[in-house]
PDB file of C-alpha atoms (C1' of nucleotides) in Angstrom:
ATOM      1  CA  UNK A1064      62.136 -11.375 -95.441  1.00 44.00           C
ATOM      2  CA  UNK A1065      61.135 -14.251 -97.085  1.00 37.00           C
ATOM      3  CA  UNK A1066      58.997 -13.521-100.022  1.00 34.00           C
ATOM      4  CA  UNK A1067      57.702 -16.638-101.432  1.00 35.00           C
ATOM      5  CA  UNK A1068      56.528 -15.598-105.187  1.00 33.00           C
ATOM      6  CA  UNK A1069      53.663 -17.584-106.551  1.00 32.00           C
ATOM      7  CA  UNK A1070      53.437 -15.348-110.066  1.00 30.00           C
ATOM      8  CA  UNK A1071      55.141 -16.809-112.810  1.00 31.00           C
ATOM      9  CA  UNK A1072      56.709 -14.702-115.182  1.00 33.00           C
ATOM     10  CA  UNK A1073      55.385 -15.009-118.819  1.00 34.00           C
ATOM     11  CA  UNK A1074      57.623 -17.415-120.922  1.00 36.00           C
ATOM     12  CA  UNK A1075      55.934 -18.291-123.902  1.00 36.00           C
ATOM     13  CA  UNK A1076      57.739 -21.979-124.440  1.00 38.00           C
ATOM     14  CA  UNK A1077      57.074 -22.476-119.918  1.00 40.00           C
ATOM     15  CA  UNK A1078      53.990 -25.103-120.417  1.00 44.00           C
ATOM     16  CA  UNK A1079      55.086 -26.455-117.645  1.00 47.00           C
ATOM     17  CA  UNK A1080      54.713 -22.910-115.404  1.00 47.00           C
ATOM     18  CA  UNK A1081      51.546 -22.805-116.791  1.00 48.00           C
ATOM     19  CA  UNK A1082      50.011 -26.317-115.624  1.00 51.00           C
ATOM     20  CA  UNK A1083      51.783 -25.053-112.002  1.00 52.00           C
ATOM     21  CA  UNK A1084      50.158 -21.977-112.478  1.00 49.00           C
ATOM     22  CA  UNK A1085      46.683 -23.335-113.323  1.00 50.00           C
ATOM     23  CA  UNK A1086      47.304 -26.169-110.301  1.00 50.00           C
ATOM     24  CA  UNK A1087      48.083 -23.401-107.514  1.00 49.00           C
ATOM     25  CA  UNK A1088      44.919 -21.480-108.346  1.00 47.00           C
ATOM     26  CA  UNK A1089      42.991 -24.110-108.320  1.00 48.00           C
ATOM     27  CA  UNK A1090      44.578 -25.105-105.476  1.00 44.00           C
ATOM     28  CA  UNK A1091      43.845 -21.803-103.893  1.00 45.00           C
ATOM     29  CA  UNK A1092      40.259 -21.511-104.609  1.00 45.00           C
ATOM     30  CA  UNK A1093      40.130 -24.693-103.649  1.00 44.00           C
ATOM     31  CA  UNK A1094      41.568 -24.185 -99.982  1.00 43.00           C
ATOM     32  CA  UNK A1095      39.055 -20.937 -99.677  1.00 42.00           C
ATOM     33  CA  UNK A1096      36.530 -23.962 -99.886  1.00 41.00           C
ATOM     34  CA  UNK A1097      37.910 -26.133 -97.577  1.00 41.00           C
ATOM     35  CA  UNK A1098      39.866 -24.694 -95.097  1.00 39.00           C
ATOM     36  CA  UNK A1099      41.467 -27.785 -93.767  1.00 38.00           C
ATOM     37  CA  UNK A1100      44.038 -26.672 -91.186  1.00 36.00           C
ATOM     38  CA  UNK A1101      46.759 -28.778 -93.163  1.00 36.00           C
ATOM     39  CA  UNK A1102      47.457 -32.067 -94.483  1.00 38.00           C
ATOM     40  CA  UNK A1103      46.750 -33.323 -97.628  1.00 39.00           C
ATOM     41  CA  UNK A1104      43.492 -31.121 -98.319  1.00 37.00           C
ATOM     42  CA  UNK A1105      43.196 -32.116-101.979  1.00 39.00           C
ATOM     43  CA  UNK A1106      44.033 -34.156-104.503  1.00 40.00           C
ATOM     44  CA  UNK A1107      44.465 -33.585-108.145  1.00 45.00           C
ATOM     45  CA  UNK A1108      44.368 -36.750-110.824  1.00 43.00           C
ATOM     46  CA  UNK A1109      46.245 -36.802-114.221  1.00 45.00           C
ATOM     47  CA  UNK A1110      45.717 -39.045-116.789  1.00 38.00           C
ATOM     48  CA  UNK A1111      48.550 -39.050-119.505  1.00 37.00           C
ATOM     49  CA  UNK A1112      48.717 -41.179-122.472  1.00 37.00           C
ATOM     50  CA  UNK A1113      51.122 -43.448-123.164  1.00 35.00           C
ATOM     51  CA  UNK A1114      54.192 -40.944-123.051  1.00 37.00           C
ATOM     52  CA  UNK A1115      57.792 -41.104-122.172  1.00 38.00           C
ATOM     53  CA  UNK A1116      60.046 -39.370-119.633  1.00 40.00           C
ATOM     54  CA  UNK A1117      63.451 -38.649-120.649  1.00 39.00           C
ATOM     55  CA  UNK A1118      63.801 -41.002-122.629  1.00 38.00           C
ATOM     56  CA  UNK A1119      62.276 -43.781-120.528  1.00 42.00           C
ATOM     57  CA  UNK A1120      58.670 -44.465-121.936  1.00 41.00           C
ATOM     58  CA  UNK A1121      56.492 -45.157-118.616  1.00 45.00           C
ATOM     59  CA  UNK A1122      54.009 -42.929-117.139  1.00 45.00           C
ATOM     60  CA  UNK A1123      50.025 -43.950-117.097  1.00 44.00           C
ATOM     61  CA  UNK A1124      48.752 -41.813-115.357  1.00 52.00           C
ATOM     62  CA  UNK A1125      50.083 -38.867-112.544  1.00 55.00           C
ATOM     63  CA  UNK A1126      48.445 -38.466-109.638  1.00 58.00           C
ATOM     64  CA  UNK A1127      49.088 -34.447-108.093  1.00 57.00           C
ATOM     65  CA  UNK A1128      48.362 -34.045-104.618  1.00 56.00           C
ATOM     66  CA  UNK A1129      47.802 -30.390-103.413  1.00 58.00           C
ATOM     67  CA  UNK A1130      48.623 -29.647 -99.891  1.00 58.00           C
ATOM     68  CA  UNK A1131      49.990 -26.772 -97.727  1.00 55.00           C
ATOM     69  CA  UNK A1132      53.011 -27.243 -95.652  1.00 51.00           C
ATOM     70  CA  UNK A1133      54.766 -24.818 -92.709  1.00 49.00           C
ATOM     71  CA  UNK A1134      57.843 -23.678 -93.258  1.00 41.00           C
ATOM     72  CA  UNK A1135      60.249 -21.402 -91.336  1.00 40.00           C
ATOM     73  CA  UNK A1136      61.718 -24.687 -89.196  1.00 40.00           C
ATOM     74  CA  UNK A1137      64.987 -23.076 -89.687  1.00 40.00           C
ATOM     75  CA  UNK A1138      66.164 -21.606 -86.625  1.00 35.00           C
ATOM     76  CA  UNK A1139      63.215 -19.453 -85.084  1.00 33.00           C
ATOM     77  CA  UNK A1140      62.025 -18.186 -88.065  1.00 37.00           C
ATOM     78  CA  UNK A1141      58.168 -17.245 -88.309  1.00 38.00           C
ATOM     79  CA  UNK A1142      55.621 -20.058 -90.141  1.00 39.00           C
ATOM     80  CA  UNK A1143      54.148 -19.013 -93.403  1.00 45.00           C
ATOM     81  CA  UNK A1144      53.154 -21.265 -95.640  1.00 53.00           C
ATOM     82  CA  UNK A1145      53.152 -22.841 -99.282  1.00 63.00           C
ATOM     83  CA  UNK A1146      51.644 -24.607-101.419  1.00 68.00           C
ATOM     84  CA  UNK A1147      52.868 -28.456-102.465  1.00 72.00           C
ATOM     85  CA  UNK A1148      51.900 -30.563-104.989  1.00 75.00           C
ATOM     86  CA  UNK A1149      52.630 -34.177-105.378  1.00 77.00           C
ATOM     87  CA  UNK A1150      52.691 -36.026-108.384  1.00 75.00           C
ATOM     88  CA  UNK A1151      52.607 -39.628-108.648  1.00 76.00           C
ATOM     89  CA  UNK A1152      54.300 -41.003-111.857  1.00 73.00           C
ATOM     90  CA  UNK A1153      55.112 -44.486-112.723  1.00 71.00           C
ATOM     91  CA  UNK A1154      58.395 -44.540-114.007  1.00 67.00           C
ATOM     92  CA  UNK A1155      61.797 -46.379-114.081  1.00 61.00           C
ATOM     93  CA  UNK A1156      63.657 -43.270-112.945  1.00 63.00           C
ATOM     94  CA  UNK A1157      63.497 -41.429-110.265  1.00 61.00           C
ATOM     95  CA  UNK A1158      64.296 -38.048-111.623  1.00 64.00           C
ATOM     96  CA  UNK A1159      62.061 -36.865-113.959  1.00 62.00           C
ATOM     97  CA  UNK A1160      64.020 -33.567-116.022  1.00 62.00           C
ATOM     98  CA  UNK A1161      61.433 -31.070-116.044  1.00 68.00           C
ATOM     99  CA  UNK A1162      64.011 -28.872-117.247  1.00 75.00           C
ATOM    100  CA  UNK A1163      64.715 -26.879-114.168  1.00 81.00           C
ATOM    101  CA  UNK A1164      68.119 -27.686-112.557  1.00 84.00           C
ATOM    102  CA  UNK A1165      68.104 -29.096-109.009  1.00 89.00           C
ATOM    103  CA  UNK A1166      71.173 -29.448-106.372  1.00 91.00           C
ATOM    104  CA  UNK A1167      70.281 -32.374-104.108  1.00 93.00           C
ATOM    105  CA  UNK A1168      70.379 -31.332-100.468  1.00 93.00           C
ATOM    106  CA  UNK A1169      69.740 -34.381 -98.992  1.00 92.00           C
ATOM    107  CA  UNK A1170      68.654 -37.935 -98.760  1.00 93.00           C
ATOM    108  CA  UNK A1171      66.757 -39.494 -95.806  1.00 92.00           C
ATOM    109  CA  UNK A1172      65.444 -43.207 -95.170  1.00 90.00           C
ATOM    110  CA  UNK A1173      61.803 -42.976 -94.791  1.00 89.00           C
ATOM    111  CA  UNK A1174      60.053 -45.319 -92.444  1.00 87.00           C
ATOM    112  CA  UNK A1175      57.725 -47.896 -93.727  1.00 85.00           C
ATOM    113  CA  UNK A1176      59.613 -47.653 -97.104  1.00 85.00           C
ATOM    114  CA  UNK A1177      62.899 -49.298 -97.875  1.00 84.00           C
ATOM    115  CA  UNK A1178      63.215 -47.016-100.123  1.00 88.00           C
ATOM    116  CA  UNK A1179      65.407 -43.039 -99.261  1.00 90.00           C
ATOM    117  CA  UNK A1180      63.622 -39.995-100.084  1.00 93.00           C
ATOM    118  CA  UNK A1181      65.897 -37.416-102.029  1.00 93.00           C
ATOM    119  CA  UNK A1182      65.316 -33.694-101.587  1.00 93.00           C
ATOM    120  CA  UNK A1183      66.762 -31.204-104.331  1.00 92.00           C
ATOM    121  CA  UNK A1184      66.560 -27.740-104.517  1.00 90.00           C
ATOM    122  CA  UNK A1185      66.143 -25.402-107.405  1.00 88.00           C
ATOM    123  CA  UNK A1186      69.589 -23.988-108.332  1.00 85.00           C
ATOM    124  CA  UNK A1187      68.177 -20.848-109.910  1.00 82.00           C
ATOM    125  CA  UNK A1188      69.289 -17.779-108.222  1.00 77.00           C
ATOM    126  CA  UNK A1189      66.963 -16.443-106.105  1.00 77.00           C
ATOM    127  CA  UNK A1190      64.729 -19.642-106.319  1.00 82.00           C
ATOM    128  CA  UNK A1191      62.742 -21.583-103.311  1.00 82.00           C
ATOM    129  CA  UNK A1192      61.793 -24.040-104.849  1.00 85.00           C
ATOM    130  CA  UNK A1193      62.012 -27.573-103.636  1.00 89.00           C
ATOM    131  CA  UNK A1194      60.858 -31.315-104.141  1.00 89.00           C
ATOM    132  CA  UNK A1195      61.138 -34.447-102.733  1.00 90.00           C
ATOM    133  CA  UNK A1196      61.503 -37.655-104.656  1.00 89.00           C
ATOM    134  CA  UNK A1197      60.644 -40.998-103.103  1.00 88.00           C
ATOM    135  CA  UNK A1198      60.018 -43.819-104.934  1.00 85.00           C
ATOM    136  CA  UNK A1199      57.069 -46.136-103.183  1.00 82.00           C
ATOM    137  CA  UNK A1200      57.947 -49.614-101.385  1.00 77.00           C
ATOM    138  CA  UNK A1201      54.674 -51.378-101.942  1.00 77.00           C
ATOM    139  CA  UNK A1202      54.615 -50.335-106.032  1.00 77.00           C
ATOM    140  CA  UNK A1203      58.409 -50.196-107.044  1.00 75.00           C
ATOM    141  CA  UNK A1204      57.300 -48.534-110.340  1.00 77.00           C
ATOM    142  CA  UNK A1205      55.547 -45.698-108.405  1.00 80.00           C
ATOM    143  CA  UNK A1206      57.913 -42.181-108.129  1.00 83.00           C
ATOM    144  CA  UNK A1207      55.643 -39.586-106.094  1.00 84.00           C
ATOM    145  CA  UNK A1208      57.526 -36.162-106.664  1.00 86.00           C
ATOM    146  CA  UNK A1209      56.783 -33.284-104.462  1.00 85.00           C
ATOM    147  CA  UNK A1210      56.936 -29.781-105.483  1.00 85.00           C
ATOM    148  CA  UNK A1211      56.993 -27.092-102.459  1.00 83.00           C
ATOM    149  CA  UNK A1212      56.694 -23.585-103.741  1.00 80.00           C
ATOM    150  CA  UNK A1213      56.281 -22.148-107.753  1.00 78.00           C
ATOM    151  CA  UNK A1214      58.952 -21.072-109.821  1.00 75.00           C
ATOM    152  CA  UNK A1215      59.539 -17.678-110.445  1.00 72.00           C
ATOM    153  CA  UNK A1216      61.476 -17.858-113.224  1.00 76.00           C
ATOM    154  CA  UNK A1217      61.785 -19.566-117.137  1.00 69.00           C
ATOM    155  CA  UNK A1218      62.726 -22.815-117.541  1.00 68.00           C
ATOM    156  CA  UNK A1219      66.246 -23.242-118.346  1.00 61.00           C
ATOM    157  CA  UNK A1220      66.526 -25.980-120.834  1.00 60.00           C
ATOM    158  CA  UNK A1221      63.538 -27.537-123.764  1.00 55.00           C
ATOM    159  CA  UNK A1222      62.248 -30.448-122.610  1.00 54.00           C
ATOM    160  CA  UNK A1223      60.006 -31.691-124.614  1.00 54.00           C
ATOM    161  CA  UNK A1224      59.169 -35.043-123.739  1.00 54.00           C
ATOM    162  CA  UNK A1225      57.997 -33.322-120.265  1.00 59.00           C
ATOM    163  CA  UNK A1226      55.799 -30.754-121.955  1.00 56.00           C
ATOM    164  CA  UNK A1227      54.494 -33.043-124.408  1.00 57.00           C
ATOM    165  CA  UNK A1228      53.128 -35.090-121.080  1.00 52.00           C
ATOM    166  CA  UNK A1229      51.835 -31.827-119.390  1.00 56.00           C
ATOM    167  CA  UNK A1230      50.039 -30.365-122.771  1.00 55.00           C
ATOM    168  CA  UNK A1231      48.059 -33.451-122.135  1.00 51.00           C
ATOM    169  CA  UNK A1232      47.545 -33.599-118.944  1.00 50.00           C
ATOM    170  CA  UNK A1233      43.593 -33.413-117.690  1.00 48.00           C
ATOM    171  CA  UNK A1234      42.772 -32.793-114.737  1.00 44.00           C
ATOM    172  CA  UNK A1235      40.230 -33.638-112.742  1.00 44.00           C
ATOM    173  CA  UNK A1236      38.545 -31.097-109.808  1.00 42.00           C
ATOM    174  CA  UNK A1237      39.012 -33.961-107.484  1.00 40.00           C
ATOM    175  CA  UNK A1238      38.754 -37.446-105.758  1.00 33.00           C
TER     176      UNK A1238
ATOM    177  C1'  DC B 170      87.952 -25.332-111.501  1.00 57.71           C
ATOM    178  C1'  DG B 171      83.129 -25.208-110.983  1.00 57.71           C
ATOM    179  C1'  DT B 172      79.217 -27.949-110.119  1.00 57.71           C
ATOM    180  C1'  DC B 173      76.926 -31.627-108.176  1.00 57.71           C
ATOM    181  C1'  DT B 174      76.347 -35.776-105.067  1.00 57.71           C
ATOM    182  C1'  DT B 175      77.027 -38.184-100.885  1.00 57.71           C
ATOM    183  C1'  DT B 176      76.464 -38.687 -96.131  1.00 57.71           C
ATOM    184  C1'  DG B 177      76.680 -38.051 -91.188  1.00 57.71           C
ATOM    185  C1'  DA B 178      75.440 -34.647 -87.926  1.00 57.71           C
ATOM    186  C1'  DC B 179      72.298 -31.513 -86.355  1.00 57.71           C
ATOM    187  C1'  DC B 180      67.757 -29.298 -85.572  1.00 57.71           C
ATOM    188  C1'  DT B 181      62.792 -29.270 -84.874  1.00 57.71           C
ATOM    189  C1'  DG B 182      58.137 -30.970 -84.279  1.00 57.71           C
ATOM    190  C1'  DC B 183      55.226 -34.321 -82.447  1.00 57.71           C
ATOM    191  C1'  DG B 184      53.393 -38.228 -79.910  1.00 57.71           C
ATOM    192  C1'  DC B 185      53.668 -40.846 -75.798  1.00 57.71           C
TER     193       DC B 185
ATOM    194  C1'  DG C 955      61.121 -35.137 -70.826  1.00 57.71           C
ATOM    195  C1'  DC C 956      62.338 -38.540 -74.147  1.00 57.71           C
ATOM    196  C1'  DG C 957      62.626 -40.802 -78.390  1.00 57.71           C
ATOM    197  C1'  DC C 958      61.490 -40.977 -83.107  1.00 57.71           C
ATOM    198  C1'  DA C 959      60.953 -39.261 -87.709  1.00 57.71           C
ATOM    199  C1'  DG C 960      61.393 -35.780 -91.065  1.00 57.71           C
ATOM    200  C1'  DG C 961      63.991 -32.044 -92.927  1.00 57.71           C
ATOM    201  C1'  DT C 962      68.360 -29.340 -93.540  1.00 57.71           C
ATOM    202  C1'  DC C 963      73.274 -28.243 -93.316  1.00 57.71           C
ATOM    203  C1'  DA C 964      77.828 -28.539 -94.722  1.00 57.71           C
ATOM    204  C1'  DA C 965      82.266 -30.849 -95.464  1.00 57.71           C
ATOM    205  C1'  DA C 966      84.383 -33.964 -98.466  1.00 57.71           C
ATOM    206  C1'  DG C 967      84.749 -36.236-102.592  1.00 57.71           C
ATOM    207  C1'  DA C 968      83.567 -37.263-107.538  1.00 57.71           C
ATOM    208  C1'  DC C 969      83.092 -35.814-112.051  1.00 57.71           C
ATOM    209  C1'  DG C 970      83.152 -33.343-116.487  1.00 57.71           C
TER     210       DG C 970
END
DNA sequence: CGTCTTTGACCTGCGC
DNA sequence: GCGCAGGTCAAAGACG
């Protein structure tokens, strides 16, 4: 029953779908190449200029990570799978509006890290979507945020410092 | 009143 | 089989 949708609908002002959008087929061409059973198969760099984040000027540089993840733990479900990308973003917050709203679920301590790892789901009706923020103990200015799935819908507020850091983001085929 | 966060319990996978 | 770690659920409370 679960139909995980990985085609975005058009939305002209959705930069942000579209960097997704251009991440998860690269990503996908990418895992026709190397067929690693799962882990993190690839790795996606970002360099952004000197930009700000609501409000908070920070980021350097992003680093996405690409990887493939089973789901359908709840309850005796069958496995599929989908794609997640991690971003690495130095910043002074940990929640970074990319102007989709997101219910936290849940907050976990992660070992080796004194730091919790938050996970928030995408409110939007009918969304899957979900990411994990966790901010990194050796490099307290480090937020890695982990997408799991693609939106299937328009973003629901402008957020224009975030797009302004995605129009320029570059990236690079890999490390 | 609706939405969101907090937080402990619960479930599952994995390594030993 | 057991214990640990990661991920999710859901009740209760906070907040606008």
């Amino acid at each position: 029953m679960e139909n995980y949708q990985t085609i975005f609908q058009s939305s002209s002002s959705s930069s942000h779908l579209s960097l997704l959008n251009t991440l998860n087929s690269q990503a996908q061409t990418q895992r026709q190449d190397h067929n690693k059973s799962n882990g993190y198969s690839r790795i996606t760099s970002m360099e952004i200029p000197g930009s700000s984040i609501s409000g908070v000027t920070q980021s350097n540089s992003l680093t996405g990570v690409e990887t493939e993840v089973k789901i359908g733990k709840k309850r005796g479900e069958k496995i599929s799978r989908k794609p997640r990308y991690a971003f690495q973003t130095r910043t002074q917050v940990d929640i970074l509006d990319d102007g989709y709203r997101w219910r936290k679920y849940g907050q976990k301590a992660v070992k080796n890290n004194k730091f919790p790892r938050s996970y928030y789901r995408c409110t939007y009706q009918g969304c899957t979507v979900k990411k994990q923020v966790q901010r990194l103990s050796n490099d307290e200015g480090m937020v890695v945020t982990t997408y799991e799935g693609t939106h299937s819908h328009p973003i629901e507020k402008s957020t224009d410092n975030f797009e302004h850091i995605l129009s320029q983001m570059q990236i690079y085929p890999s490390i």
